[in-house]
GROMACS .gro file of C-alpha atoms in nm:
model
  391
    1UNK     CA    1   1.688   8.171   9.053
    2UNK     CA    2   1.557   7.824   9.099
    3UNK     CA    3   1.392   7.688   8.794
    4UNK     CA    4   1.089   7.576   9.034
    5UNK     CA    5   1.075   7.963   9.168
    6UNK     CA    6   0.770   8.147   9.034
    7UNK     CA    7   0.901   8.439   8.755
    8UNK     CA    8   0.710   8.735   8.825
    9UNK     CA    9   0.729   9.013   8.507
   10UNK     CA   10   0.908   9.333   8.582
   11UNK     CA   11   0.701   9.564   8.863
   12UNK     CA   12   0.504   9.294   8.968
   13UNK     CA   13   0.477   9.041   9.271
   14UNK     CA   14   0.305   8.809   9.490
   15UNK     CA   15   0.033   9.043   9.611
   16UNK     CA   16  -0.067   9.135   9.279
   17UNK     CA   17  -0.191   8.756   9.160
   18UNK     CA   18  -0.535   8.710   9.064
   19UNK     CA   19  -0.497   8.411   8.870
   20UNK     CA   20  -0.246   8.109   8.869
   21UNK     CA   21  -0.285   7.825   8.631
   22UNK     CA   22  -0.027   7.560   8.480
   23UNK     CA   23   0.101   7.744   8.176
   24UNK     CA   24   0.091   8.122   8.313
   25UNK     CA   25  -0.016   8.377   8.591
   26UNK     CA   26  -0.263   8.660   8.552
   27UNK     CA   27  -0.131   8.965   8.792
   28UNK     CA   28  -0.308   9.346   8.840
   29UNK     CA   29  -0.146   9.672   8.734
   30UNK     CA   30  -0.375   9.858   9.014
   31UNK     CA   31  -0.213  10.188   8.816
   32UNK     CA   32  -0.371  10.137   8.523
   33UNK     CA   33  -0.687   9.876   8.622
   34UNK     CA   34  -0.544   9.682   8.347
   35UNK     CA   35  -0.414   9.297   8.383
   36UNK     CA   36  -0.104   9.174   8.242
   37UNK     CA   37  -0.129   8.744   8.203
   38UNK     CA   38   0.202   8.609   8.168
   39UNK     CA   39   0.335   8.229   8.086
   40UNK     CA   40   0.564   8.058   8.346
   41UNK     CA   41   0.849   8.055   8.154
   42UNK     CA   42   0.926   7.995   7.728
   43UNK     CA   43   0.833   7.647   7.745
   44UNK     CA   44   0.477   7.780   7.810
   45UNK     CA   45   0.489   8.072   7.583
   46UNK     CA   46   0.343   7.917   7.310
   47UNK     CA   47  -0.005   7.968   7.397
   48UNK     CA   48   0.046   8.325   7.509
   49UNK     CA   49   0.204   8.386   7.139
   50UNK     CA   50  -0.142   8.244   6.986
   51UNK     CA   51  -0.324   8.446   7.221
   52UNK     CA   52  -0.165   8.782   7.135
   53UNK     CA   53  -0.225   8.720   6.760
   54UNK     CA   54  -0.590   8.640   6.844
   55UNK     CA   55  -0.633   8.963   7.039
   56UNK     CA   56  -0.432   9.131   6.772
   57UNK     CA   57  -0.679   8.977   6.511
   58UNK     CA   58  -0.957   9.101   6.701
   59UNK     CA   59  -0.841   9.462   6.728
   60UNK     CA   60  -0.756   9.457   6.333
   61UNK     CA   61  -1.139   9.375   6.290
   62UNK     CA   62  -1.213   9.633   6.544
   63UNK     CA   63  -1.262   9.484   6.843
   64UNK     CA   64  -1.586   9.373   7.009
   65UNK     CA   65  -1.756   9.481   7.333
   66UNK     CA   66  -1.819   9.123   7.458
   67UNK     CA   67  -1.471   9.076   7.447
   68UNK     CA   68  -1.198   9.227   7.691
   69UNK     CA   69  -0.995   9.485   7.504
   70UNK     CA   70  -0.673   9.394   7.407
   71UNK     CA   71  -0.393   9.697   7.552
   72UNK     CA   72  -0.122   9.531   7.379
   73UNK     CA   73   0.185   9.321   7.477
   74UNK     CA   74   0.410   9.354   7.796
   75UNK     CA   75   0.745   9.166   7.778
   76UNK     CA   76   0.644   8.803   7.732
   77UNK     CA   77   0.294   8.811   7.808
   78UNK     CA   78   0.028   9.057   7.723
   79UNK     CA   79  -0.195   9.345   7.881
   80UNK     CA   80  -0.564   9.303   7.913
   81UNK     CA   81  -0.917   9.503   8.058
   82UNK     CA   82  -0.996   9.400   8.418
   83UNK     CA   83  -1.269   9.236   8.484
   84UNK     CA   84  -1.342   9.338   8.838
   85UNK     CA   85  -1.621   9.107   8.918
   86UNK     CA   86  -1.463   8.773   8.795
   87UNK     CA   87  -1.586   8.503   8.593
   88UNK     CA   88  -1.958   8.381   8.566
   89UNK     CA   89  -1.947   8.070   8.712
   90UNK     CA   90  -1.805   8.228   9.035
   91UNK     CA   91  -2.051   8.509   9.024
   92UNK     CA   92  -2.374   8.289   9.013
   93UNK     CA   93  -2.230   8.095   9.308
   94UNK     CA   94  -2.245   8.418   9.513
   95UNK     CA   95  -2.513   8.616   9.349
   96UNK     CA   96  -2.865   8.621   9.310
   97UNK     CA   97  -2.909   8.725   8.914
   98UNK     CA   98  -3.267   8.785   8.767
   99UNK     CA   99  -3.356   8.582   8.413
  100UNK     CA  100  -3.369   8.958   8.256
  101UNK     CA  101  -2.981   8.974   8.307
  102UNK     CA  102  -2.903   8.640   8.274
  103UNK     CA  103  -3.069   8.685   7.897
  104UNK     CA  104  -2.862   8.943   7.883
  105UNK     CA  105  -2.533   8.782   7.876
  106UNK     CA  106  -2.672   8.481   7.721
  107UNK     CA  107  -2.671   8.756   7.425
  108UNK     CA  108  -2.364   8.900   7.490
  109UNK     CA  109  -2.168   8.586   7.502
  110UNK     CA  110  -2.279   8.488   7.163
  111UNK     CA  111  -2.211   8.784   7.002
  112UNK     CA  112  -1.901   8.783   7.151
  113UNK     CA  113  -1.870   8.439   7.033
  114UNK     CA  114  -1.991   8.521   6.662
  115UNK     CA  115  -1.712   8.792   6.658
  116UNK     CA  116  -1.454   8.524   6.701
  117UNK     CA  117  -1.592   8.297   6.431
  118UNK     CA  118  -1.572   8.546   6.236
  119UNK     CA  119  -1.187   8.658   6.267
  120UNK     CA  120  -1.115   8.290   6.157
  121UNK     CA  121  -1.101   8.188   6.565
  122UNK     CA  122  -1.239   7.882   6.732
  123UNK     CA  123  -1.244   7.931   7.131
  124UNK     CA  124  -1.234   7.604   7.220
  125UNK     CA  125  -1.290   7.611   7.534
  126UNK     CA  126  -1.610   7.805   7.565
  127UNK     CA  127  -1.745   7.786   7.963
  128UNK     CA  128  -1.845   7.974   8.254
  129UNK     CA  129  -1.485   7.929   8.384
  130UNK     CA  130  -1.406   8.229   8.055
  131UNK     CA  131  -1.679   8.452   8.068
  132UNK     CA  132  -1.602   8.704   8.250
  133UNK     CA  133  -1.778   9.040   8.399
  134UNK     CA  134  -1.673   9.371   8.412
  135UNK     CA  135  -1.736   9.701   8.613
  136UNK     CA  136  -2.117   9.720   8.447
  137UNK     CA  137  -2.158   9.358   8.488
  138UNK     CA  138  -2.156   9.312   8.109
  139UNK     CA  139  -2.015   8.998   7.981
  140UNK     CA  140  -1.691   8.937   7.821
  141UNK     CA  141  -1.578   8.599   7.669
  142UNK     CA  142  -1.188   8.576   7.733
  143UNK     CA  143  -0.889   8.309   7.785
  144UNK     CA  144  -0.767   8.237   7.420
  145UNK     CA  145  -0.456   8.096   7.495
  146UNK     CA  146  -0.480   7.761   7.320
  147UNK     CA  147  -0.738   7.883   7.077
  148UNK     CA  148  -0.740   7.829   6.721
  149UNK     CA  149  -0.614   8.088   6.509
  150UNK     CA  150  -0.731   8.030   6.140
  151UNK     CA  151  -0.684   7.631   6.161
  152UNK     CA  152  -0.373   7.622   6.383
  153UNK     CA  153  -0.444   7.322   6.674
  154UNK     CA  154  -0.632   7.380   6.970
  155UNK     CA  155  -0.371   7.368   7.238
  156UNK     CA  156  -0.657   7.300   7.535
  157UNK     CA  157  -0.841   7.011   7.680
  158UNK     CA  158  -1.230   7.095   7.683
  159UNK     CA  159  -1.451   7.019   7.961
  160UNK     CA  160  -1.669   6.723   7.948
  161UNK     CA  161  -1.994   6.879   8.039
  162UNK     CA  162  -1.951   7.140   7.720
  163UNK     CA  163  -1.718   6.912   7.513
  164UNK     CA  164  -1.890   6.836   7.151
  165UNK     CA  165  -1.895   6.454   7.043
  166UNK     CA  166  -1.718   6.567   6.701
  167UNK     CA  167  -1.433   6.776   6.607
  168UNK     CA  168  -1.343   6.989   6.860
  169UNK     CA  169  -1.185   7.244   6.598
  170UNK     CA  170  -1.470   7.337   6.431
  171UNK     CA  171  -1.789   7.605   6.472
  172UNK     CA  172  -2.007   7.325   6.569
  173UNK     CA  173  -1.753   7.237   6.833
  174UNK     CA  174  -1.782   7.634   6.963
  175UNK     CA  175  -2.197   7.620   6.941
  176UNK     CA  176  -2.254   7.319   7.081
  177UNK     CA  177  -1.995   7.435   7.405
  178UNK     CA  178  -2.218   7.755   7.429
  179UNK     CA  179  -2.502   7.562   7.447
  180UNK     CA  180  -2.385   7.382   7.764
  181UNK     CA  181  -2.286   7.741   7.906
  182UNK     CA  182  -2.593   7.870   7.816
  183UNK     CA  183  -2.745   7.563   8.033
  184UNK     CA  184  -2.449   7.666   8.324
  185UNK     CA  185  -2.639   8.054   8.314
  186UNK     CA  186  -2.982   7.922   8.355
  187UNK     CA  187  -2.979   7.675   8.581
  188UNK     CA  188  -2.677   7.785   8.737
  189UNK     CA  189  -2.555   7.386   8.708
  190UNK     CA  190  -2.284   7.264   8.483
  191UNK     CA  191  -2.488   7.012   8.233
  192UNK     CA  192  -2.511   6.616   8.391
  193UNK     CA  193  -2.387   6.775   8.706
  194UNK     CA  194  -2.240   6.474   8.937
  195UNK     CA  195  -2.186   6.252   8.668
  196UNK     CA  196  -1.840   6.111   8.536
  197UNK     CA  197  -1.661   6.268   8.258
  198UNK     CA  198  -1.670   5.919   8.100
  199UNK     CA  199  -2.116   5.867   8.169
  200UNK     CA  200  -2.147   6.273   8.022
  201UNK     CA  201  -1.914   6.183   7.674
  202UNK     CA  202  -2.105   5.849   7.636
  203UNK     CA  203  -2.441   6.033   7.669
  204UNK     CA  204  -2.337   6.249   7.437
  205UNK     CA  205  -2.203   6.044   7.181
  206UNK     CA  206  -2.565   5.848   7.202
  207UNK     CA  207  -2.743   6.172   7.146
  208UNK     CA  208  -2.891   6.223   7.510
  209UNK     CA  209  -2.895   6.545   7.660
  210UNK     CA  210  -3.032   6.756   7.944
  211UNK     CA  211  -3.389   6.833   7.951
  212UNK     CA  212  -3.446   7.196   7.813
  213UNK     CA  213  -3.823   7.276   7.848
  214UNK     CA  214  -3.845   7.435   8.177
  215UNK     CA  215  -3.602   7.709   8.080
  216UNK     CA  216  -3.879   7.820   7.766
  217UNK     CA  217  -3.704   7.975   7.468
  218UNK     CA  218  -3.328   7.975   7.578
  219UNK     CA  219  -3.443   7.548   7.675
  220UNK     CA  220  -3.472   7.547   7.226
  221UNK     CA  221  -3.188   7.738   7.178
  222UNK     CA  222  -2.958   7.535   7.394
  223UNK     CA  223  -3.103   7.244   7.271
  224UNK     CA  224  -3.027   7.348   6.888
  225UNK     CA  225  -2.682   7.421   6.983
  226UNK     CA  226  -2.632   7.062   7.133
  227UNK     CA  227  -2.782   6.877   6.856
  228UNK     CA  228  -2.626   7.125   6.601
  229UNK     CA  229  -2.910   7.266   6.455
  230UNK     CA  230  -2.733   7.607   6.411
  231UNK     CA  231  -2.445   7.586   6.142
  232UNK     CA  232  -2.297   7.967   6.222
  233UNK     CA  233  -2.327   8.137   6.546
  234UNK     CA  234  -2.491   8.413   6.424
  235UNK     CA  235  -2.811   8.188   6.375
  236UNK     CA  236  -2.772   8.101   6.762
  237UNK     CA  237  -2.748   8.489   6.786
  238UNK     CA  238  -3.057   8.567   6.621
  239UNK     CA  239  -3.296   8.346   6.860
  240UNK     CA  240  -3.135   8.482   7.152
  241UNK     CA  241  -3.188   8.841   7.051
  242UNK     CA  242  -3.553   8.730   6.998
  243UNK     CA  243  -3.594   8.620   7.327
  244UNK     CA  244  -3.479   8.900   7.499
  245UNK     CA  245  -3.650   9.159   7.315
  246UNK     CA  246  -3.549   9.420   7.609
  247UNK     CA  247  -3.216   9.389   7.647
  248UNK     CA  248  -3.075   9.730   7.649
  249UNK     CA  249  -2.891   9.836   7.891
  250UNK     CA  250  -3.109  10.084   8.033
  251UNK     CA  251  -3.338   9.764   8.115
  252UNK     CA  252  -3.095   9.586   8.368
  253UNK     CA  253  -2.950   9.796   8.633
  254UNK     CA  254  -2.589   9.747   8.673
  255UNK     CA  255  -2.525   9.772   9.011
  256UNK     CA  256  -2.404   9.468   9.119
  257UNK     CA  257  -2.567   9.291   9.372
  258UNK     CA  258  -2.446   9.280   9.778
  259UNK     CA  259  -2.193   9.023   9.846
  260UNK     CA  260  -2.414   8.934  10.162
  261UNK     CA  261  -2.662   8.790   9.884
  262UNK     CA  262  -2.757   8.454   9.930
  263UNK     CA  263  -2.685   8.246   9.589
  264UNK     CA  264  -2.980   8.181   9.358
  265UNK     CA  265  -3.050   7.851   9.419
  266UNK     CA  266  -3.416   7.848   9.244
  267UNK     CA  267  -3.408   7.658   8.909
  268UNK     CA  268  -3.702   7.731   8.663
  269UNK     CA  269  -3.872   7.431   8.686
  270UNK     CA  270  -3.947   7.499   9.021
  271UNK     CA  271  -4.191   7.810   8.952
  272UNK     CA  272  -4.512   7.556   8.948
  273UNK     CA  273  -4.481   7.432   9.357
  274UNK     CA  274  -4.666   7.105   9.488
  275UNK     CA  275  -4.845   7.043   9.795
  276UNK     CA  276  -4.609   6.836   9.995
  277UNK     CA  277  -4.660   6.649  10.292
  278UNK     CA  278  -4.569   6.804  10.618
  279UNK     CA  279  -4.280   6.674  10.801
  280UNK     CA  280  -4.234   6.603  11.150
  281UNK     CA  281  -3.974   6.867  11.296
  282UNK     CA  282  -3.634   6.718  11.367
  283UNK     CA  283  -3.636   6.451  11.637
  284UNK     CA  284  -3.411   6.531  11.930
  285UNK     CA  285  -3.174   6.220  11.862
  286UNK     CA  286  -3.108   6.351  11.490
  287UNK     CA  287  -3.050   6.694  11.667
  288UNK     CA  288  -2.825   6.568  11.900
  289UNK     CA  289  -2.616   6.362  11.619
  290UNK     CA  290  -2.606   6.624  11.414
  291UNK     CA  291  -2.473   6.899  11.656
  292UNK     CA  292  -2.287   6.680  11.796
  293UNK     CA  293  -2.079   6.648  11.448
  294UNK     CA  294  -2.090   7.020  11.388
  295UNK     CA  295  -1.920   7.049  11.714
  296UNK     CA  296  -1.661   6.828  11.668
  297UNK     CA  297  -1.583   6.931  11.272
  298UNK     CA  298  -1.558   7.281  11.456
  299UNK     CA  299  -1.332   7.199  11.724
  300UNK     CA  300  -1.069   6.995  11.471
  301UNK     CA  301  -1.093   7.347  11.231
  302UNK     CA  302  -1.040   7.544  11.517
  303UNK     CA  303  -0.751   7.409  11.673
  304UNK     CA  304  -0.555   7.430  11.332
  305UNK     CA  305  -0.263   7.690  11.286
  306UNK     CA  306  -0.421   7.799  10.922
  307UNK     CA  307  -0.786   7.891  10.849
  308UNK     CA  308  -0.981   7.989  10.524
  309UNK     CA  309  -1.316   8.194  10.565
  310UNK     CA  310  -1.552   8.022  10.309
  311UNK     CA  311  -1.729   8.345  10.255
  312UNK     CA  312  -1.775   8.420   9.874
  313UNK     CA  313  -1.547   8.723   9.849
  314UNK     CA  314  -1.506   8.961   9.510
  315UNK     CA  315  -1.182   8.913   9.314
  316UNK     CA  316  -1.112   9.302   9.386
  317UNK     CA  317  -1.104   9.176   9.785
  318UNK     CA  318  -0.833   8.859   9.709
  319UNK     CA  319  -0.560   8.975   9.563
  320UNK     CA  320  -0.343   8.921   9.870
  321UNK     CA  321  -0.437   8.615   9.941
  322UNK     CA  322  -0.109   8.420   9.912
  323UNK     CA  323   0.220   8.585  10.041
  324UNK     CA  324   0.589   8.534   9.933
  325UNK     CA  325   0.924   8.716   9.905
  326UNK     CA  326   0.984   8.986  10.188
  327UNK     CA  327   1.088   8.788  10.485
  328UNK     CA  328   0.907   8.489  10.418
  329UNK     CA  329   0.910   8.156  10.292
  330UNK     CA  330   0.922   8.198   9.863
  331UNK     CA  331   0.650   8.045   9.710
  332UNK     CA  332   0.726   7.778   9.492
  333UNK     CA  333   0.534   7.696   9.189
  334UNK     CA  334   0.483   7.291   9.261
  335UNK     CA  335   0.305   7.448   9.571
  336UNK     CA  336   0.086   7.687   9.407
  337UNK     CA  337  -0.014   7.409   9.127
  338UNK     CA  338  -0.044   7.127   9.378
  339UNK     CA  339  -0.299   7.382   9.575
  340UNK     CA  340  -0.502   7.477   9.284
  341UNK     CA  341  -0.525   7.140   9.156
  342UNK     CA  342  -0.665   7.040   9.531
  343UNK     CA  343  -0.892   7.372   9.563
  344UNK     CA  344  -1.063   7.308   9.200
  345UNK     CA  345  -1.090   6.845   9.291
  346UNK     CA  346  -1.314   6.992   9.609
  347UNK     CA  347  -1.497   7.337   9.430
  348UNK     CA  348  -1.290   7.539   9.584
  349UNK     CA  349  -1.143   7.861   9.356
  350UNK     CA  350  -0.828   7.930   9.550
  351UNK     CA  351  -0.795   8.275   9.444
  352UNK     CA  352  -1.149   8.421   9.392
  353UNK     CA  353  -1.357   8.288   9.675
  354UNK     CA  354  -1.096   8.205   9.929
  355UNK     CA  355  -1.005   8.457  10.161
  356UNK     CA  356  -0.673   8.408  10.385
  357UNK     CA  357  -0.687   8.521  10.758
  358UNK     CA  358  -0.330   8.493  10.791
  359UNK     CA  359  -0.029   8.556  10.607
  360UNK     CA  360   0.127   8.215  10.577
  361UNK     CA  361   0.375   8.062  10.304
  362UNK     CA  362   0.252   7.808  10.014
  363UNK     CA  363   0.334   7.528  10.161
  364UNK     CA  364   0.080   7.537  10.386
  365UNK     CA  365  -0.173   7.568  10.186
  366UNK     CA  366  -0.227   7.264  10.112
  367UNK     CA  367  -0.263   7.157  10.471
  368UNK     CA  368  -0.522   7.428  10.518
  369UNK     CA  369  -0.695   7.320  10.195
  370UNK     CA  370  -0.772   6.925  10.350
  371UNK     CA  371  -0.903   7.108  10.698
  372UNK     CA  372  -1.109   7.302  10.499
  373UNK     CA  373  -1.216   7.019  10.324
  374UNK     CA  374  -1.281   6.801  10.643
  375UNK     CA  375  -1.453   7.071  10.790
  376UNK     CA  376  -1.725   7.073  10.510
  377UNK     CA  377  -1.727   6.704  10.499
  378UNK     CA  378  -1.830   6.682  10.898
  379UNK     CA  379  -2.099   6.969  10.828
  380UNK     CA  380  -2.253   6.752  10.560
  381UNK     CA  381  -2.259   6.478  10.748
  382UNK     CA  382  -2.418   6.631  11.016
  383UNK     CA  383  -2.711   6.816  10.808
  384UNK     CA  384  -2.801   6.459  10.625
  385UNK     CA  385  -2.800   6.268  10.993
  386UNK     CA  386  -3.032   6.563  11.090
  387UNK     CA  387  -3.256   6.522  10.812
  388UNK     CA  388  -3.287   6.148  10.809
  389UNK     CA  389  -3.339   6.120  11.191
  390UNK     CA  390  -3.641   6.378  11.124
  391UNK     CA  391  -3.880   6.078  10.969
   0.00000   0.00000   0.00000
């Protein structure tokens, strides 16, 4: 086998991905609704050997409920709960969630958080991106690999938007990142949003930080966590649980909601509206302009061999996305990490929100990726021609 061939563990192929990253692969056992996440190969395997003693921690201290429950190794990687409706960030993209269950997990992810503390863990890497939901839509912090196990290094690179202007291995470190995903549930917007990574880490290192007050209680909390006011996690714990005084279950219903939801796009500092002056409707010549550019963007994307539908689709509904072996083309792994590195440059998640038409072979993807790309490009283009043209 090639060494640039993707190693699949025993039972388990192409069709089954759900995840693909640059140290391992995350694959479903449909049998047993359980995942098994595997590294590439042994050069990667040193994460996945922290993670399993993290998991193994957890389960000596008797596990959690806001964490995914640990089944126990499988050859060189290890088996793990499914979490059917994906990860949080993806999930406010393509849901509409009520501030009762948003307090909800804001709850359940420090808990979750508190537990790790607590087993002599520091996450790390604590972000939308690893919280994940499950079948009830509870929330469940996950992704250890690279986590510290009782002062061993951190073997990940933190985000900017949640990365704490100290020690990263440290509690403090840990808070002040839930703080920023805290900010990510509420306002559904990564903190300093649009900015470089190099603007956020200078802000932070001066002490400036998002404004908190439209978002009430949870606006103090994150704040504290930021400006590490809370020394444990627990304390960060306790003022959430006050917030959401109602927070049992029985309180949020846990259907989830339709896929055919429009996203929540309505911040909370939009509840008090303003009069505002009435606009002309669109001129005919901004009209024009702009359908004219839909047109064309919609020609070019319909005249390529390869097509993505940019519906938000559930992870349960992608997990044949790619193809490989049979009588194709085998997927190499410089493909699938050249793609993902594209999809997540342009907010795309390859495997969660993408949905293939057509069974095509890796390297393609790429080339579908940039059309994709261009197509949204020439759509925005269009819209803000549109709207200027209107005054």
């Amino acid at each position: 086998m090639a060494d640039d061939e993707i190693r699949f563990p025993t039972g388990f192929c192409m069709k089954d991905l759900v995840a693909y990253g640059h140290t391992g692969m995350v694959l479903l056992d449909s049998s047993t609704n359980t995942v098994i996440k595997t590294p590439h190969d042994e050069d990667r395997s040193e994460s996945m050997t922290i993670e399993q003693q993290i998991y193994e921690r957890f389960t000596e201290h008797g596990g959690h409920k806001g964490i995914l429950m640990y089944h126990g190794p499988f050859e060189s990687g290890i088996r793990l709960e499914y979490a059917p409706n994906g990860n949080l960030r993806s999930y406010l993209e393509d849901h509409a969630v009520d501030e009762k269950r948003k307090l909800l997990w804001a709850v359940q992810i420090a808990e979750a958080l508190d537990f790790a503390h607590q087993c002599g863990v520091i996450h790390g890497d604590v972000t939308g991106a690893n919280v994940f939901l499950d079948g009830r839509l509870d929330a469940k912090l996950a992704d250890f690999a690279g986590s510290s196990l009782d002062g061993s290094p951190l073997l990940i690179g933190v985000t900017a938007s949640h990365e704490y202007p100290g020690p990263l291995q440290s509690a403090e470190a840990d808070i002040f990142a839930l703080g920023s995903t805290l900010y990510e549930l509420m306002t559904e917007s990564r903190p300093y949003a649009g900015l470089s990574d190099k603007v956020i880490e200078e802000r932070y290192k001066r002490g400036q930080f998002p404004v908190t007050k439209s978002l009430g209680l949870v606006g103090g909390i994150i704040t504290k966590c930021w400006q590490a006011e809370y020394r444990e996690c627990k304390q960060a714990v306790r003022d959430l649980q006050a917030a959401a005084p109602a927070r049992r279950a029985s309180a949020v219903p846990n259907t989830p909601t339709s896929i055919n939801t429009p996203p929540a796009r309505i911040r909370h500092h939009h509840r008090h509206t303003a009069r505002l002056p009435r606009r002309r409707p669109l001129s005919v010549v901004g009209m024009g302009l702009g359908l004219g550019l839909v047109t064309a963007g919609v020609g070019v994307h319909a005249q390529r061999p390869m097509q993505f539908d940019s519906v938000a689709v559930n992870q349960t509904q992608t997990r044949s996305l790619l193809s490989g072996g049979g009588g194709g083309e085998r997927p190499k792994r410089k493909d699938l990490l050249d793609a993902e590195t594209l999809a997540a440059r342009n907010g795309i998640d390859l495997v969660s929100t993408l949905k293939l038409k057509e069974r095509a072979s890796t390297s393609r993807i790429l080339a579908a990726l940039n059309q994709h790309t261009a197509f949204k490009l020439s759509f925005a283009i269009a819209f803000a021609l549109s709207a200027f043209m209107s005054f």
